[in-house]
XYZ file of C-alpha atoms in Angstrom:
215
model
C 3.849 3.020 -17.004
C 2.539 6.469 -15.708
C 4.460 6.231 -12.221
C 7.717 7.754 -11.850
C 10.712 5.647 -11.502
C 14.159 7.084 -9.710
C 17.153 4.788 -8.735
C 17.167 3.290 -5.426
C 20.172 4.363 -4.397
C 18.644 7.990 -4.430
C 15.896 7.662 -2.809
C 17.227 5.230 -0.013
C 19.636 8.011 1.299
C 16.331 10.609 2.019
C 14.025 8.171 2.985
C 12.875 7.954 6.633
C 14.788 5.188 8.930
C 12.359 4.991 11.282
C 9.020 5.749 12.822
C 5.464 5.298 11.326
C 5.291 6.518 7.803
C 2.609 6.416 4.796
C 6.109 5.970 2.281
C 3.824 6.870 -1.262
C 3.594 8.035 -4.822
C 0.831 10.775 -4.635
C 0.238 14.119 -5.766
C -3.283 16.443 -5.177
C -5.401 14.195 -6.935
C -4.268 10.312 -6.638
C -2.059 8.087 -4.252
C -0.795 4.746 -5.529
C -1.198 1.830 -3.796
C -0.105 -1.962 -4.895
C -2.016 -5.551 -5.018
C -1.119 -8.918 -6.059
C -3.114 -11.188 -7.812
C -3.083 -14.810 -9.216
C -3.570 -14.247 -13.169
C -7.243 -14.400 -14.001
C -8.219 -11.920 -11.389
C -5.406 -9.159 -11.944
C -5.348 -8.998 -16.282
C -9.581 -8.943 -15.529
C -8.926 -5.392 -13.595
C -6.197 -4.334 -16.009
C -8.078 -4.690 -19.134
C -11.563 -3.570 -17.793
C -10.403 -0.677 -15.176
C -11.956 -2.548 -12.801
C -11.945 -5.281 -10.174
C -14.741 -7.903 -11.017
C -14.987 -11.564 -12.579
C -13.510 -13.854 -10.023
C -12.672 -11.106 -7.574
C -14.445 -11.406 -4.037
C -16.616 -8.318 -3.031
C -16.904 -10.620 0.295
C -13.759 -11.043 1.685
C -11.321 -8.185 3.039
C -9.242 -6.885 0.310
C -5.618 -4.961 1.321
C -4.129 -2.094 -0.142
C -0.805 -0.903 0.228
C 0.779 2.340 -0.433
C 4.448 1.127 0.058
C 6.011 -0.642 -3.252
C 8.669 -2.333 -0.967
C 6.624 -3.716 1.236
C 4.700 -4.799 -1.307
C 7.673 -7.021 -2.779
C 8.108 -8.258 0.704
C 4.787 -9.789 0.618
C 4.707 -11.035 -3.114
C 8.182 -12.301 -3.107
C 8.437 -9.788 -6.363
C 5.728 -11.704 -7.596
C 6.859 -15.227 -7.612
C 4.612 -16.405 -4.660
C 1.579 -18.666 -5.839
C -1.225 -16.381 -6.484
C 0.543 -13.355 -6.803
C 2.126 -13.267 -9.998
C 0.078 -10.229 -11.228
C 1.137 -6.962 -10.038
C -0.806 -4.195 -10.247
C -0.056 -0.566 -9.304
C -4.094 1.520 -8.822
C -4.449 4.762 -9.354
C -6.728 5.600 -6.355
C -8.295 8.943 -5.339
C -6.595 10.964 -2.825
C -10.153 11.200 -1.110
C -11.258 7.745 -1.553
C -7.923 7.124 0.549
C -8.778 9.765 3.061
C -12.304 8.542 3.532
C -10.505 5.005 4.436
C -8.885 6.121 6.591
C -11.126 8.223 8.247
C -12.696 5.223 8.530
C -10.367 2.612 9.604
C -10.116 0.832 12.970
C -6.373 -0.597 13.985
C -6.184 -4.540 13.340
C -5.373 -5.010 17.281
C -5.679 -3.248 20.288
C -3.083 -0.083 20.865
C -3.632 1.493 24.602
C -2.194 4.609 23.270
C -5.088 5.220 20.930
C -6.886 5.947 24.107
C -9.941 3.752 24.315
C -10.886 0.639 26.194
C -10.339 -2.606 24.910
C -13.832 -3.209 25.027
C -14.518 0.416 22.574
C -11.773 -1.037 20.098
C -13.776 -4.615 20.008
C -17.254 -2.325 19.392
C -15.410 -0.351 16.858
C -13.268 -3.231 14.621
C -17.208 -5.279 14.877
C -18.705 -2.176 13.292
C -15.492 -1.220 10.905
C -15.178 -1.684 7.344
C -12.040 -0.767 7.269
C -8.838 -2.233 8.995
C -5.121 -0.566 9.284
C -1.993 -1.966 10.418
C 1.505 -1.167 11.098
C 4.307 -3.303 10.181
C 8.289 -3.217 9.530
C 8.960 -2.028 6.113
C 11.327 -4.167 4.072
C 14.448 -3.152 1.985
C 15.120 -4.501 -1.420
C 16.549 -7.914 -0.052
C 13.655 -8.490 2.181
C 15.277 -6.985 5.520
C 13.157 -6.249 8.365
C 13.753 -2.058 8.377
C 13.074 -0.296 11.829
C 10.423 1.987 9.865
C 6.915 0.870 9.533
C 5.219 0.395 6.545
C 1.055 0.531 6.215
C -1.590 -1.591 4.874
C -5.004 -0.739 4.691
C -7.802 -3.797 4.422
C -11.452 -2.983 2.942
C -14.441 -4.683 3.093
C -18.338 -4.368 2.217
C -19.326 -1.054 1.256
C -15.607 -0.223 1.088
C -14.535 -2.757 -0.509
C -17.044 -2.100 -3.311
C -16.573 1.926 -4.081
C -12.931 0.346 -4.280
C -13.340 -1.866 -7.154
C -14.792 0.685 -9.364
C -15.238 4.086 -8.391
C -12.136 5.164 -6.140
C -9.949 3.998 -9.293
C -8.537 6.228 -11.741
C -5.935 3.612 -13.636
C -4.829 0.306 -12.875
C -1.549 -0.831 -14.371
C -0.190 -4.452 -14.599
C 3.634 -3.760 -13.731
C 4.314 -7.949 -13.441
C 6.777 -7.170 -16.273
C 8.594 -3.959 -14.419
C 8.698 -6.351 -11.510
C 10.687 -9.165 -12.785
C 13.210 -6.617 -14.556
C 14.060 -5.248 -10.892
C 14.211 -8.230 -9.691
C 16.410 -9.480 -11.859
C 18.959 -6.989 -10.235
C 17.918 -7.497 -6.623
C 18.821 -10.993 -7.123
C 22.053 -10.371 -8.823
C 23.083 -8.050 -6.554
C 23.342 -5.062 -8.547
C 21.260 -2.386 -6.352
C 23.073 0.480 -8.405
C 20.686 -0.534 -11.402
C 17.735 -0.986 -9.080
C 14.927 2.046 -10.397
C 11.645 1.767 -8.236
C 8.721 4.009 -7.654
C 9.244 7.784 -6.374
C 8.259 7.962 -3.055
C 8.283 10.292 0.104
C 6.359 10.896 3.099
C 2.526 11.138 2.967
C 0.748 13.381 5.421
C -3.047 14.023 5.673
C -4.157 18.097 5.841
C -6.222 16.306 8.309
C -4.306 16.902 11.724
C -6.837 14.052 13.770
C -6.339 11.877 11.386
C -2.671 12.189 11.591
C -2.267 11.946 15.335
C -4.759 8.686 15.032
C -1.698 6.746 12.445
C 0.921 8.370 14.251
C 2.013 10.035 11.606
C 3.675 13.683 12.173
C 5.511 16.048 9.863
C 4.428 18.535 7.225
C 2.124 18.233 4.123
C 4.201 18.970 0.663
């Protein structure tokens, strides 16, 4: 696997406890974000690079940054339909552009609009973003927020192909860390490397809520 792996019990101690945060593998050039899949559609995009055969171009597709929250979601990959779990490779400005681009799922007053501007906005949006708790290892509601990102037509396409540098089936790396989740043994627990993610972009920030300083 080309993502680097510390323990948990590292990582946990420097890691945010609460507040809105883009928690990330990234460096200048890619971010990685996580999907599930049931098995046809996720070894397609692991074999060919891409996401194609049986995967929808028409329905919203979500993305998220966060490995944890990820597990949350997938069960660590036992849930129906999610057995496949892939870790993409995605361009640090295809993930920018998103989110450039993205409209909040539901309305936030603070974002200063009308209601009415938000419905124009999420009607003419390709791209959706929301907020939700992150997750610890055990599947604990965390007082940190965790984002997803969901893409659709034009988006949703560039996406599939073009914003992907590497996808990488870690189903396998999954179940292993699982396998000490479930027994209890957080001490052997190794998960992705991640910290903070901030955009150069200081609008963009202040629109996620996001605050702190770019590494």
């Amino acid at each position: 696997m080309k993502i680097e792996l510390k323990k948990y019990d590292e990582q946990v101690t420097v890691w945010p406890k609460s507040g809105y945060h883009i928690m990330a593998q990234y460096d200048e050039e890619e971010i990685i974000v996580y999907q599930s899949y049931r098995k046809d559609i996720g070894e397609f995009a692991a074999k060919n690079q891409f996401f194609g055969g049986e995967f929808s171009l028409t329905r919203m597709t979500w993305i998220k940054p966060n490995f944890f929250w990820m597990m949350y979601r997938n069960g660590w990959g036992t849930k129906e339909g999610q057995e496949v779990v892939l870790a993409i490779h995605l361009k640090i400005s295809a993930f920018h552009t998103y989110l450039q681009n993205a409209v909040y799922s539901s309305y936030d007053a603070s974002l200063g609009m009308s209601r009415e501007e938000w419905q124009t906005q999420v009607k003419t949006s390709s791209v959706r973003l929301q907020w939700d708790p992150d997750h610890d290892p055990y599947g604990n509601k965390l007082e940190r927020r965790a984002i997803q990102i969901g893409l659709r037509d034009d988006f949703i396409k560039s996406f599939a192909k073009e914003d992907i540098l590497l996808i990488e089936d870690i189903s396998e790396f999954v179940k292993e860390q699982y396998s000490f989740v479930q027994n209890g043994e957080l001490e052997k627990l190794r998960v992705p490397a991640e910290k903070p993610f901030v955009f150069k972009d200081e609008e963009l920030n202040k629109k996620l809520k996001i605050s702190g300083n770019h590494e």
